[in-house]
Amino acid sequence: MSVYIVGAGPGDPELITVKGQNLLRQADVIIYAGSLVNPALLEVAKTGSAIYNSATMTLDEVIAVIEQADKEGKLVVRLHTGDPAIYGAIQEQLDCLKTKNIAVTIVPGVSSFLATAAALKQEYTLPGVSQTVIITRLEGRTPVPDKEKLAALAAHEATMCIFLSVHLLENVVAELIAGGYAPDTPVAIVQKASWPEQKILRGRLTTIAQIVAAEKIDRTAMIVVGKVLDSDYDLSCLYSPNFAHMYRDVKK
Ligand code: SAH
């Protein structure tokens, strides 16, 4: 039997994949990241399943639970918020399970930066404005390599989705401006995208820190920065009558 690392999606229990939800229904053991995963997702778990909140556990404890369950032939789901590949701290779990010869399958999920775009009703990649999305974070207890410091990334003036940093918003703003974004660059903050209590705040680099402080938002929020949020753009070639592609000729 395999251990499944499953992306829970951003919060809304309907934003987990069908595959992920099927696994949750069948799981004998579920270990979920309680600090961010919406507990409503666990309502589909079968009666008698053992449910652990990893927020109170160490890596060794998580691995011990997985190892024991795997030995007993049980189906284990390790549920991570959003997509496990983004700030999911899964690599150390994967490496540890590999040394123990425990097979792992990963089921991707909807990352919160995409639920944020949906909440904002916003495309991140507007032609003529930005064709690049940078996923990053401000340095916290986890160090960020020098070449990836916010100020260095800001030089691209691309669309940026900044995780794990809303509690340090003033530092984020200072680095972005120092790095090259114009001070009036639009910013949107989405807290708990796709949850019932979702909140959207909009401003400019110069105003957003004050707006966010007034709303007392200091966690579980995405910072989106870039001209796409407020900008004219070129129409997409994809739907243009003058643009032929694999499925369509130029329209006369
Ligand atoms: N793997 C997750 C990210 C985990 S790091 C993913 O793919 O989304 C945790 C950070 O993700 C939070 O600090 C916040 O910046 C962001 N986040 C998680 N859920 C969110 C949500 N529903 N709305 C906005 N930001 C969210």
PDB file of C-alpha atoms and ligand atoms in Angstrom:
ATOM      1  CA  MET A   1       0.000   0.000   0.000  1.00  0.00           C
ATOM      2  CA  SER A   2       1.245   3.484  -0.793  1.00  0.00           C
ATOM      3  CA  VAL A   3       1.329   6.532   1.401  1.00  0.00           C
ATOM      4  CA  TYR A   4      -0.359   9.491  -0.287  1.00  0.00           C
ATOM      5  CA  ILE A   5       0.747  13.080   0.091  1.00  0.00           C
ATOM      6  CA  VAL A   6      -2.325  15.021  -0.980  1.00  0.00           C
ATOM      7  CA  GLY A   7      -2.814  18.702  -1.761  1.00  0.00           C
ATOM      8  CA  ALA A   8      -5.898  19.865   0.130  1.00  0.00           C
ATOM      9  CA  GLY A   9      -6.385  22.992  -1.946  1.00  0.00           C
ATOM     10  CA  PRO A  10      -6.692  26.501  -0.508  1.00  0.00           C
ATOM     11  CA  GLY A  11      -9.580  25.980   1.926  1.00  0.00           C
ATOM     12  CA  ASP A  12     -12.912  25.442   0.182  1.00  0.00           C
ATOM     13  CA  PRO A  13     -13.549  21.693   0.695  1.00  0.00           C
ATOM     14  CA  GLU A  14     -14.727  21.442  -2.921  1.00  0.00           C
ATOM     15  CA  LEU A  15     -11.354  22.619  -4.200  1.00  0.00           C
ATOM     16  CA  ILE A  16      -9.551  19.376  -3.441  1.00  0.00           C
ATOM     17  CA  THR A  17      -9.140  17.104  -6.489  1.00  0.00           C
ATOM     18  CA  VAL A  18     -11.543  14.203  -7.006  1.00  0.00           C
ATOM     19  CA  LYS A  19      -8.586  11.874  -6.553  1.00  0.00           C
ATOM     20  CA  GLY A  20      -7.595  13.559  -3.305  1.00  0.00           C
ATOM     21  CA  GLN A  21     -11.119  13.375  -1.904  1.00  0.00           C
ATOM     22  CA  ASN A  22     -11.496   9.719  -2.866  1.00  0.00           C
ATOM     23  CA  LEU A  23      -8.304   8.957  -0.964  1.00  0.00           C
ATOM     24  CA  LEU A  24      -9.570  10.896   2.065  1.00  0.00           C
ATOM     25  CA  ARG A  25     -12.772   8.818   2.009  1.00  0.00           C
ATOM     26  CA  GLN A  26     -10.802   5.561   1.991  1.00  0.00           C
ATOM     27  CA  ALA A  27      -7.975   6.537   4.339  1.00  0.00           C
ATOM     28  CA  ASP A  28      -7.386   4.560   7.517  1.00  0.00           C
ATOM     29  CA  VAL A  29      -4.999   7.233   8.789  1.00  0.00           C
ATOM     30  CA  ILE A  30      -5.079  10.959   7.984  1.00  0.00           C
ATOM     31  CA  ILE A  31      -2.359  13.370   9.074  1.00  0.00           C
ATOM     32  CA  TYR A  32      -3.334  16.933   8.249  1.00  0.00           C
ATOM     33  CA  ALA A  33      -1.566  20.257   8.597  1.00  0.00           C
ATOM     34  CA  GLY A  34      -3.966  21.721  11.148  1.00  0.00           C
ATOM     35  CA  SER A  35      -2.620  25.248  11.021  1.00  0.00           C
ATOM     36  CA  LEU A  36      -3.902  25.774   7.457  1.00  0.00           C
ATOM     37  CA  VAL A  37      -6.047  22.875   6.218  1.00  0.00           C
ATOM     38  CA  ASN A  38      -9.773  23.507   6.561  1.00  0.00           C
ATOM     39  CA  PRO A  39     -11.085  20.830   8.993  1.00  0.00           C
ATOM     40  CA  ALA A  40     -14.287  20.690   6.894  1.00  0.00           C
ATOM     41  CA  LEU A  41     -12.270  18.600   4.409  1.00  0.00           C
ATOM     42  CA  LEU A  42     -12.120  15.814   6.978  1.00  0.00           C
ATOM     43  CA  GLU A  43     -15.898  15.374   7.054  1.00  0.00           C
ATOM     44  CA  VAL A  44     -15.661  12.746   4.290  1.00  0.00           C
ATOM     45  CA  ALA A  45     -13.312  10.555   6.370  1.00  0.00           C
ATOM     46  CA  LYS A  46     -14.770   7.139   7.177  1.00  0.00           C
ATOM     47  CA  THR A  47     -15.792   6.348  10.736  1.00  0.00           C
ATOM     48  CA  GLY A  48     -12.982   4.749  12.622  1.00  0.00           C
ATOM     49  CA  SER A  49     -10.222   6.486  10.692  1.00  0.00           C
ATOM     50  CA  ALA A  50      -7.411   7.817  12.868  1.00  0.00           C
ATOM     51  CA  ILE A  51      -6.918  11.561  12.380  1.00  0.00           C
ATOM     52  CA  TYR A  52      -3.772  13.387  13.485  1.00  0.00           C
ATOM     53  CA  ASN A  53      -3.069  17.122  13.436  1.00  0.00           C
ATOM     54  CA  SER A  54       0.572  17.553  12.414  1.00  0.00           C
ATOM     55  CA  ALA A  55       0.676  21.112  13.819  1.00  0.00           C
ATOM     56  CA  THR A  56       1.472  19.624  17.217  1.00  0.00           C
ATOM     57  CA  MET A  57       3.840  16.911  15.948  1.00  0.00           C
ATOM     58  CA  THR A  58       7.539  16.758  15.091  1.00  0.00           C
ATOM     59  CA  LEU A  59       8.790  15.270  11.815  1.00  0.00           C
ATOM     60  CA  ASP A  60       9.873  12.135  13.699  1.00  0.00           C
ATOM     61  CA  GLU A  61       6.410  11.736  15.173  1.00  0.00           C
ATOM     62  CA  VAL A  62       4.765  12.138  11.760  1.00  0.00           C
ATOM     63  CA  ILE A  63       7.106   9.571  10.242  1.00  0.00           C
ATOM     64  CA  ALA A  64       6.528   7.154  13.131  1.00  0.00           C
ATOM     65  CA  VAL A  65       2.744   7.285  12.595  1.00  0.00           C
ATOM     66  CA  ILE A  66       3.162   6.745   8.843  1.00  0.00           C
ATOM     67  CA  GLU A  67       5.634   3.897   9.314  1.00  0.00           C
ATOM     68  CA  GLN A  68       3.453   2.017  11.788  1.00  0.00           C
ATOM     69  CA  ALA A  69       0.314   2.414   9.646  1.00  0.00           C
ATOM     70  CA  ASP A  70       2.191   1.335   6.532  1.00  0.00           C
ATOM     71  CA  LYS A  71       3.460  -1.760   8.343  1.00  0.00           C
ATOM     72  CA  GLU A  72      -0.137  -2.631   9.186  1.00  0.00           C
ATOM     73  CA  GLY A  73      -1.112  -2.288   5.521  1.00  0.00           C
ATOM     74  CA  LYS A  74      -3.239   0.785   6.184  1.00  0.00           C
ATOM     75  CA  LEU A  75      -3.997   3.563   3.715  1.00  0.00           C
ATOM     76  CA  VAL A  76      -2.318   6.771   4.877  1.00  0.00           C
ATOM     77  CA  VAL A  77      -3.114  10.273   3.619  1.00  0.00           C
ATOM     78  CA  ARG A  78      -0.778  13.114   4.549  1.00  0.00           C
ATOM     79  CA  LEU A  79      -2.843  16.208   3.798  1.00  0.00           C
ATOM     80  CA  HIS A  80      -1.029  19.458   3.000  1.00  0.00           C
ATOM     81  CA  THR A  81      -2.552  22.850   2.294  1.00  0.00           C
ATOM     82  CA  GLY A  82      -2.741  24.126  -1.289  1.00  0.00           C
ATOM     83  CA  ASP A  83      -0.259  22.196  -3.399  1.00  0.00           C
ATOM     84  CA  PRO A  84       2.371  20.278  -1.443  1.00  0.00           C
ATOM     85  CA  ALA A  85       5.188  21.449  -3.749  1.00  0.00           C
ATOM     86  CA  ILE A  86       4.914  25.063  -2.609  1.00  0.00           C
ATOM     87  CA  TYR A  87       6.325  25.693   0.897  1.00  0.00           C
ATOM     88  CA  GLY A  88       5.015  22.275   1.874  1.00  0.00           C
ATOM     89  CA  ALA A  89       8.133  20.989   3.650  1.00  0.00           C
ATOM     90  CA  ILE A  90       7.506  17.616   2.014  1.00  0.00           C
ATOM     91  CA  GLN A  91      11.013  16.915   0.766  1.00  0.00           C
ATOM     92  CA  GLU A  92      12.292  15.902   4.177  1.00  0.00           C
ATOM     93  CA  GLN A  93       9.300  13.580   4.611  1.00  0.00           C
ATOM     94  CA  LEU A  94       9.880  12.080   1.155  1.00  0.00           C
ATOM     95  CA  ASP A  95      13.569  11.506   1.824  1.00  0.00           C
ATOM     96  CA  CYS A  96      12.876   9.955   5.192  1.00  0.00           C
ATOM     97  CA  LEU A  97      10.209   7.614   3.787  1.00  0.00           C
ATOM     98  CA  LYS A  98      12.539   6.651   0.947  1.00  0.00           C
ATOM     99  CA  THR A  99      15.218   5.486   3.368  1.00  0.00           C
ATOM    100  CA  LYS A 100      12.550   3.328   4.986  1.00  0.00           C
ATOM    101  CA  ASN A 101      11.449   1.932   1.600  1.00  0.00           C
ATOM    102  CA  ILE A 102       7.931   3.256   2.030  1.00  0.00           C
ATOM    103  CA  ALA A 103       6.311   4.020  -1.333  1.00  0.00           C
ATOM    104  CA  VAL A 104       4.814   7.489  -1.698  1.00  0.00           C
ATOM    105  CA  THR A 105       2.412   8.918  -4.270  1.00  0.00           C
ATOM    106  CA  ILE A 106       1.804  12.655  -4.511  1.00  0.00           C
ATOM    107  CA  VAL A 107      -1.567  14.090  -5.522  1.00  0.00           C
ATOM    108  CA  PRO A 108      -1.328  17.773  -6.471  1.00  0.00           C
ATOM    109  CA  GLY A 109      -3.697  20.477  -5.247  1.00  0.00           C
ATOM    110  CA  VAL A 110      -4.902  23.975  -6.064  1.00  0.00           C
ATOM    111  CA  SER A 111      -2.339  26.337  -4.621  1.00  0.00           C
ATOM    112  CA  SER A 112      -3.520  29.397  -2.714  1.00  0.00           C
ATOM    113  CA  PHE A 113      -1.873  31.736  -5.217  1.00  0.00           C
ATOM    114  CA  LEU A 114      -4.314  30.428  -7.818  1.00  0.00           C
ATOM    115  CA  ALA A 115      -7.322  30.620  -5.486  1.00  0.00           C
ATOM    116  CA  THR A 116      -6.184  34.204  -4.892  1.00  0.00           C
ATOM    117  CA  ALA A 117      -6.290  34.959  -8.633  1.00  0.00           C
ATOM    118  CA  ALA A 118      -9.789  33.495  -8.753  1.00  0.00           C
ATOM    119  CA  ALA A 119     -10.889  35.653  -5.816  1.00  0.00           C
ATOM    120  CA  LEU A 120      -9.448  38.720  -7.525  1.00  0.00           C
ATOM    121  CA  LYS A 121     -10.947  37.683 -10.899  1.00  0.00           C
ATOM    122  CA  GLN A 122      -7.511  38.387 -12.273  1.00  0.00           C
ATOM    123  CA  GLU A 123      -5.214  36.908 -14.921  1.00  0.00           C
ATOM    124  CA  TYR A 124      -1.581  37.087 -13.782  1.00  0.00           C
ATOM    125  CA  THR A 125      -0.113  36.937 -17.305  1.00  0.00           C
ATOM    126  CA  LEU A 126      -1.459  39.823 -19.365  1.00  0.00           C
ATOM    127  CA  PRO A 127       0.126  40.304 -22.827  1.00  0.00           C
ATOM    128  CA  GLY A 128       2.224  43.454 -22.975  1.00  0.00           C
ATOM    129  CA  VAL A 129       2.201  43.817 -19.171  1.00  0.00           C
ATOM    130  CA  SER A 130       3.722  40.705 -17.637  1.00  0.00           C
ATOM    131  CA  GLN A 131       4.250  37.174 -18.860  1.00  0.00           C
ATOM    132  CA  THR A 132       5.932  35.951 -15.715  1.00  0.00           C
ATOM    133  CA  VAL A 133       4.687  35.026 -12.262  1.00  0.00           C
ATOM    134  CA  ILE A 134       7.204  34.982  -9.448  1.00  0.00           C
ATOM    135  CA  ILE A 135       6.306  32.867  -6.428  1.00  0.00           C
ATOM    136  CA  THR A 136       8.356  33.900  -3.458  1.00  0.00           C
ATOM    137  CA  ARG A 137       8.436  34.940   0.175  1.00  0.00           C
ATOM    138  CA  LEU A 138      10.219  37.384   2.412  1.00  0.00           C
ATOM    139  CA  GLU A 139      13.027  35.927   4.449  1.00  0.00           C
ATOM    140  CA  GLY A 140      11.796  34.851   7.861  1.00  0.00           C
ATOM    141  CA  ARG A 141      13.197  32.135  10.060  1.00  0.00           C
ATOM    142  CA  THR A 142      13.698  30.266   6.780  1.00  0.00           C
ATOM    143  CA  PRO A 143      16.572  31.953   4.907  1.00  0.00           C
ATOM    144  CA  VAL A 144      16.167  33.051   1.267  1.00  0.00           C
ATOM    145  CA  PRO A 145      19.202  32.823  -1.057  1.00  0.00           C
ATOM    146  CA  ASP A 146      20.811  36.224  -1.772  1.00  0.00           C
ATOM    147  CA  LYS A 147      20.031  36.133  -5.485  1.00  0.00           C
ATOM    148  CA  GLU A 148      16.351  35.659  -4.669  1.00  0.00           C
ATOM    149  CA  LYS A 149      15.944  38.544  -2.239  1.00  0.00           C
ATOM    150  CA  LEU A 150      12.706  40.459  -2.910  1.00  0.00           C
ATOM    151  CA  ALA A 151      14.595  43.535  -4.052  1.00  0.00           C
ATOM    152  CA  ALA A 152      16.471  41.468  -6.660  1.00  0.00           C
ATOM    153  CA  LEU A 153      13.268  39.871  -7.932  1.00  0.00           C
ATOM    154  CA  ALA A 154      11.502  43.241  -8.023  1.00  0.00           C
ATOM    155  CA  ALA A 155      13.838  44.354 -10.807  1.00  0.00           C
ATOM    156  CA  HIS A 156      11.773  42.230 -13.225  1.00  0.00           C
ATOM    157  CA  GLU A 157       8.560  44.112 -12.406  1.00  0.00           C
ATOM    158  CA  ALA A 158       6.715  40.878 -13.134  1.00  0.00           C
ATOM    159  CA  THR A 159       3.585  39.705 -11.339  1.00  0.00           C
ATOM    160  CA  MET A 160       4.617  38.550  -7.880  1.00  0.00           C
ATOM    161  CA  CYS A 161       2.768  36.278  -5.477  1.00  0.00           C
ATOM    162  CA  ILE A 162       4.338  36.594  -2.072  1.00  0.00           C
ATOM    163  CA  PHE A 163       3.598  33.852   0.450  1.00  0.00           C
ATOM    164  CA  LEU A 164       4.187  33.760   4.197  1.00  0.00           C
ATOM    165  CA  SER A 165       4.976  37.454   4.497  1.00  0.00           C
ATOM    166  CA  VAL A 166       1.873  39.515   5.254  1.00  0.00           C
ATOM    167  CA  HIS A 167       2.947  39.980   8.894  1.00  0.00           C
ATOM    168  CA  LEU A 168       6.056  41.751   7.546  1.00  0.00           C
ATOM    169  CA  LEU A 169       4.283  43.825   4.935  1.00  0.00           C
ATOM    170  CA  GLU A 170       6.217  47.017   5.611  1.00  0.00           C
ATOM    171  CA  ASN A 171       9.494  45.199   4.901  1.00  0.00           C
ATOM    172  CA  VAL A 172       7.995  43.676   1.759  1.00  0.00           C
ATOM    173  CA  VAL A 173       7.004  47.118   0.483  1.00  0.00           C
ATOM    174  CA  ALA A 174      10.400  48.640   1.283  1.00  0.00           C
ATOM    175  CA  GLU A 175      12.252  45.874  -0.562  1.00  0.00           C
ATOM    176  CA  LEU A 176       9.976  45.999  -3.588  1.00  0.00           C
ATOM    177  CA  ILE A 177      10.356  49.752  -3.974  1.00  0.00           C
ATOM    178  CA  ALA A 178      14.119  49.553  -3.397  1.00  0.00           C
ATOM    179  CA  GLY A 179      14.251  46.861  -6.080  1.00  0.00           C
ATOM    180  CA  GLY A 180      12.500  48.820  -8.796  1.00  0.00           C
ATOM    181  CA  TYR A 181       8.716  48.687  -8.564  1.00  0.00           C
ATOM    182  CA  ALA A 182       7.173  52.144  -8.881  1.00  0.00           C
ATOM    183  CA  PRO A 183       5.707  53.256  -5.525  1.00  0.00           C
ATOM    184  CA  ASP A 184       2.225  53.450  -7.058  1.00  0.00           C
ATOM    185  CA  THR A 185       2.332  49.818  -8.248  1.00  0.00           C
ATOM    186  CA  PRO A 186      -0.987  48.162  -7.365  1.00  0.00           C
ATOM    187  CA  VAL A 187      -1.096  45.523  -4.628  1.00  0.00           C
ATOM    188  CA  ALA A 188      -3.857  43.137  -3.610  1.00  0.00           C
ATOM    189  CA  ILE A 189      -4.003  41.125  -0.423  1.00  0.00           C
ATOM    190  CA  VAL A 190      -6.317  38.147  -0.175  1.00  0.00           C
ATOM    191  CA  GLN A 191      -6.762  36.558   3.204  1.00  0.00           C
ATOM    192  CA  LYS A 192      -8.140  33.008   3.346  1.00  0.00           C
ATOM    193  CA  ALA A 193      -8.919  32.825  -0.362  1.00  0.00           C
ATOM    194  CA  SER A 194     -11.867  30.464  -1.001  1.00  0.00           C
ATOM    195  CA  TRP A 195     -12.826  30.262   2.714  1.00  0.00           C
ATOM    196  CA  PRO A 196     -16.201  31.711   3.804  1.00  0.00           C
ATOM    197  CA  GLU A 197     -14.308  34.477   5.635  1.00  0.00           C
ATOM    198  CA  GLN A 198     -12.232  35.428   2.566  1.00  0.00           C
ATOM    199  CA  LYS A 199     -11.172  39.080   2.627  1.00  0.00           C
ATOM    200  CA  ILE A 200      -9.776  41.190  -0.233  1.00  0.00           C
ATOM    201  CA  LEU A 201      -7.867  44.428   0.259  1.00  0.00           C
ATOM    202  CA  ARG A 202      -6.447  46.574  -2.514  1.00  0.00           C
ATOM    203  CA  GLY A 203      -4.046  49.481  -2.518  1.00  0.00           C
ATOM    204  CA  ARG A 204      -0.714  50.708  -3.874  1.00  0.00           C
ATOM    205  CA  LEU A 205       2.749  49.929  -2.551  1.00  0.00           C
ATOM    206  CA  THR A 206       2.669  53.243  -0.705  1.00  0.00           C
ATOM    207  CA  THR A 207      -0.737  52.689   0.934  1.00  0.00           C
ATOM    208  CA  ILE A 208      -1.196  48.969   1.431  1.00  0.00           C
ATOM    209  CA  ALA A 209       0.633  48.586   4.770  1.00  0.00           C
ATOM    210  CA  GLN A 210      -1.707  51.060   6.432  1.00  0.00           C
ATOM    211  CA  ILE A 211      -4.809  49.468   4.896  1.00  0.00           C
ATOM    212  CA  VAL A 212      -3.763  46.017   6.048  1.00  0.00           C
ATOM    213  CA  ALA A 213      -2.827  47.193   9.549  1.00  0.00           C
ATOM    214  CA  ALA A 214      -6.278  48.755   9.943  1.00  0.00           C
ATOM    215  CA  GLU A 215      -7.860  45.395   9.060  1.00  0.00           C
ATOM    216  CA  LYS A 216      -5.480  43.540  11.414  1.00  0.00           C
ATOM    217  CA  ILE A 217      -4.528  40.956   8.803  1.00  0.00           C
ATOM    218  CA  ASP A 218      -1.370  39.194   9.877  1.00  0.00           C
ATOM    219  CA  ARG A 219      -1.633  35.622   8.609  1.00  0.00           C
ATOM    220  CA  THR A 220      -2.931  33.239   5.921  1.00  0.00           C
ATOM    221  CA  ALA A 221      -2.851  35.891   3.244  1.00  0.00           C
ATOM    222  CA  MET A 222      -1.356  36.218  -0.220  1.00  0.00           C
ATOM    223  CA  ILE A 223       0.295  39.411  -1.388  1.00  0.00           C
ATOM    224  CA  VAL A 224      -0.039  40.010  -5.131  1.00  0.00           C
ATOM    225  CA  VAL A 225       1.965  42.822  -6.675  1.00  0.00           C
ATOM    226  CA  GLY A 226       2.201  43.987 -10.246  1.00  0.00           C
ATOM    227  CA  LYS A 227       0.878  46.158 -12.998  1.00  0.00           C
ATOM    228  CA  VAL A 228      -1.520  43.414 -14.147  1.00  0.00           C
ATOM    229  CA  LEU A 229      -3.778  44.423 -11.278  1.00  0.00           C
ATOM    230  CA  ASP A 230      -4.497  47.761 -12.845  1.00  0.00           C
ATOM    231  CA  SER A 231      -3.484  48.062 -16.421  1.00  0.00           C
ATOM    232  CA  ASP A 232      -4.390  48.181 -20.078  1.00  0.00           C
ATOM    233  CA  TYR A 233      -3.128  45.171 -21.914  1.00  0.00           C
ATOM    234  CA  ASP A 234      -2.768  43.765 -25.428  1.00  0.00           C
ATOM    235  CA  LEU A 235      -5.519  41.377 -26.474  1.00  0.00           C
ATOM    236  CA  SER A 236      -4.455  37.751 -26.421  1.00  0.00           C
ATOM    237  CA  CYS A 237      -3.260  36.380 -29.745  1.00  0.00           C
ATOM    238  CA  LEU A 238      -5.064  33.155 -28.952  1.00  0.00           C
ATOM    239  CA  TYR A 239      -8.518  34.494 -29.853  1.00  0.00           C
ATOM    240  CA  SER A 240      -7.437  37.003 -32.472  1.00  0.00           C
ATOM    241  CA  PRO A 241      -8.870  36.492 -35.978  1.00  0.00           C
ATOM    242  CA  ASN A 242      -5.381  37.272 -37.405  1.00  0.00           C
ATOM    243  CA  PHE A 243      -3.652  34.526 -35.479  1.00  0.00           C
ATOM    244  CA  ALA A 244      -3.584  30.980 -36.789  1.00  0.00           C
ATOM    245  CA  HIS A 245      -2.752  28.022 -34.607  1.00  0.00           C
ATOM    246  CA  MET A 246      -3.041  24.278 -34.550  1.00  0.00           C
ATOM    247  CA  TYR A 247      -6.829  24.323 -34.256  1.00  0.00           C
ATOM    248  CA  ARG A 248      -7.763  27.343 -36.342  1.00  0.00           C
ATOM    249  CA  ASP A 249      -6.697  29.119 -39.556  1.00  0.00           C
ATOM    250  CA  VAL A 250      -6.524  32.875 -39.970  1.00  0.00           C
ATOM    251  CA  LYS A 251     -10.098  34.221 -40.355  1.00  0.00           C
ATOM    252  CA  LYS A 252     -10.565  36.275 -43.519  1.00  0.00           C
TER     253      LYS A 252
HETATM  254  N1  SAH B   1       1.311  24.845  -0.031  1.00  0.00           N
HETATM  255  C1  SAH B   1       0.524  26.038   0.194  1.00  0.00           C
HETATM  256  C2  SAH B   1       1.328  27.146   0.834  1.00  0.00           C
HETATM  257  C3  SAH B   1       1.779  26.854   2.249  1.00  0.00           C
HETATM  258  S1  SAH B   1       2.666  28.175   2.955  1.00  0.00           S
HETATM  259  C4  SAH B   1      -0.109  26.477  -1.136  1.00  0.00           C
HETATM  260  O1  SAH B   1       0.177  25.903  -2.187  1.00  0.00           O
HETATM  261  O2  SAH B   1      -0.918  27.396  -1.113  1.00  0.00           O
HETATM  262  C5  SAH B   1       1.412  29.048   3.803  1.00  0.00           C
HETATM  263  C6  SAH B   1       1.139  30.389   3.142  1.00  0.00           C
HETATM  264  O3  SAH B   1       0.305  30.161   2.004  1.00  0.00           O
HETATM  265  C7  SAH B   1       0.387  31.387   3.986  1.00  0.00           C
HETATM  266  O4  SAH B   1       1.264  32.143   4.783  1.00  0.00           O
HETATM  267  C8  SAH B   1      -0.246  32.264   2.925  1.00  0.00           C
HETATM  268  O5  SAH B   1       0.703  33.183   2.389  1.00  0.00           O
HETATM  269  C9  SAH B   1      -0.562  31.255   1.852  1.00  0.00           C
HETATM  270  N2  SAH B   1      -1.947  30.753   1.944  1.00  0.00           N
HETATM  271  C10 SAH B   1      -2.335  29.502   2.268  1.00  0.00           C
HETATM  272  N3  SAH B   1      -3.677  29.384   2.165  1.00  0.00           N
HETATM  273  C11 SAH B   1      -4.130  30.592   1.756  1.00  0.00           C
HETATM  274  C12 SAH B   1      -5.418  31.095   1.415  1.00  0.00           C
HETATM  275  N4  SAH B   1      -6.514  30.340   1.485  1.00  0.00           N
HETATM  276  N5  SAH B   1      -5.517  32.391   1.011  1.00  0.00           N
HETATM  277  C13 SAH B   1      -4.400  33.174   0.891  1.00  0.00           C
HETATM  278  N6  SAH B   1      -3.171  32.744   1.192  1.00  0.00           N
HETATM  279  C14 SAH B   1      -3.038  31.471   1.609  1.00  0.00           C
END
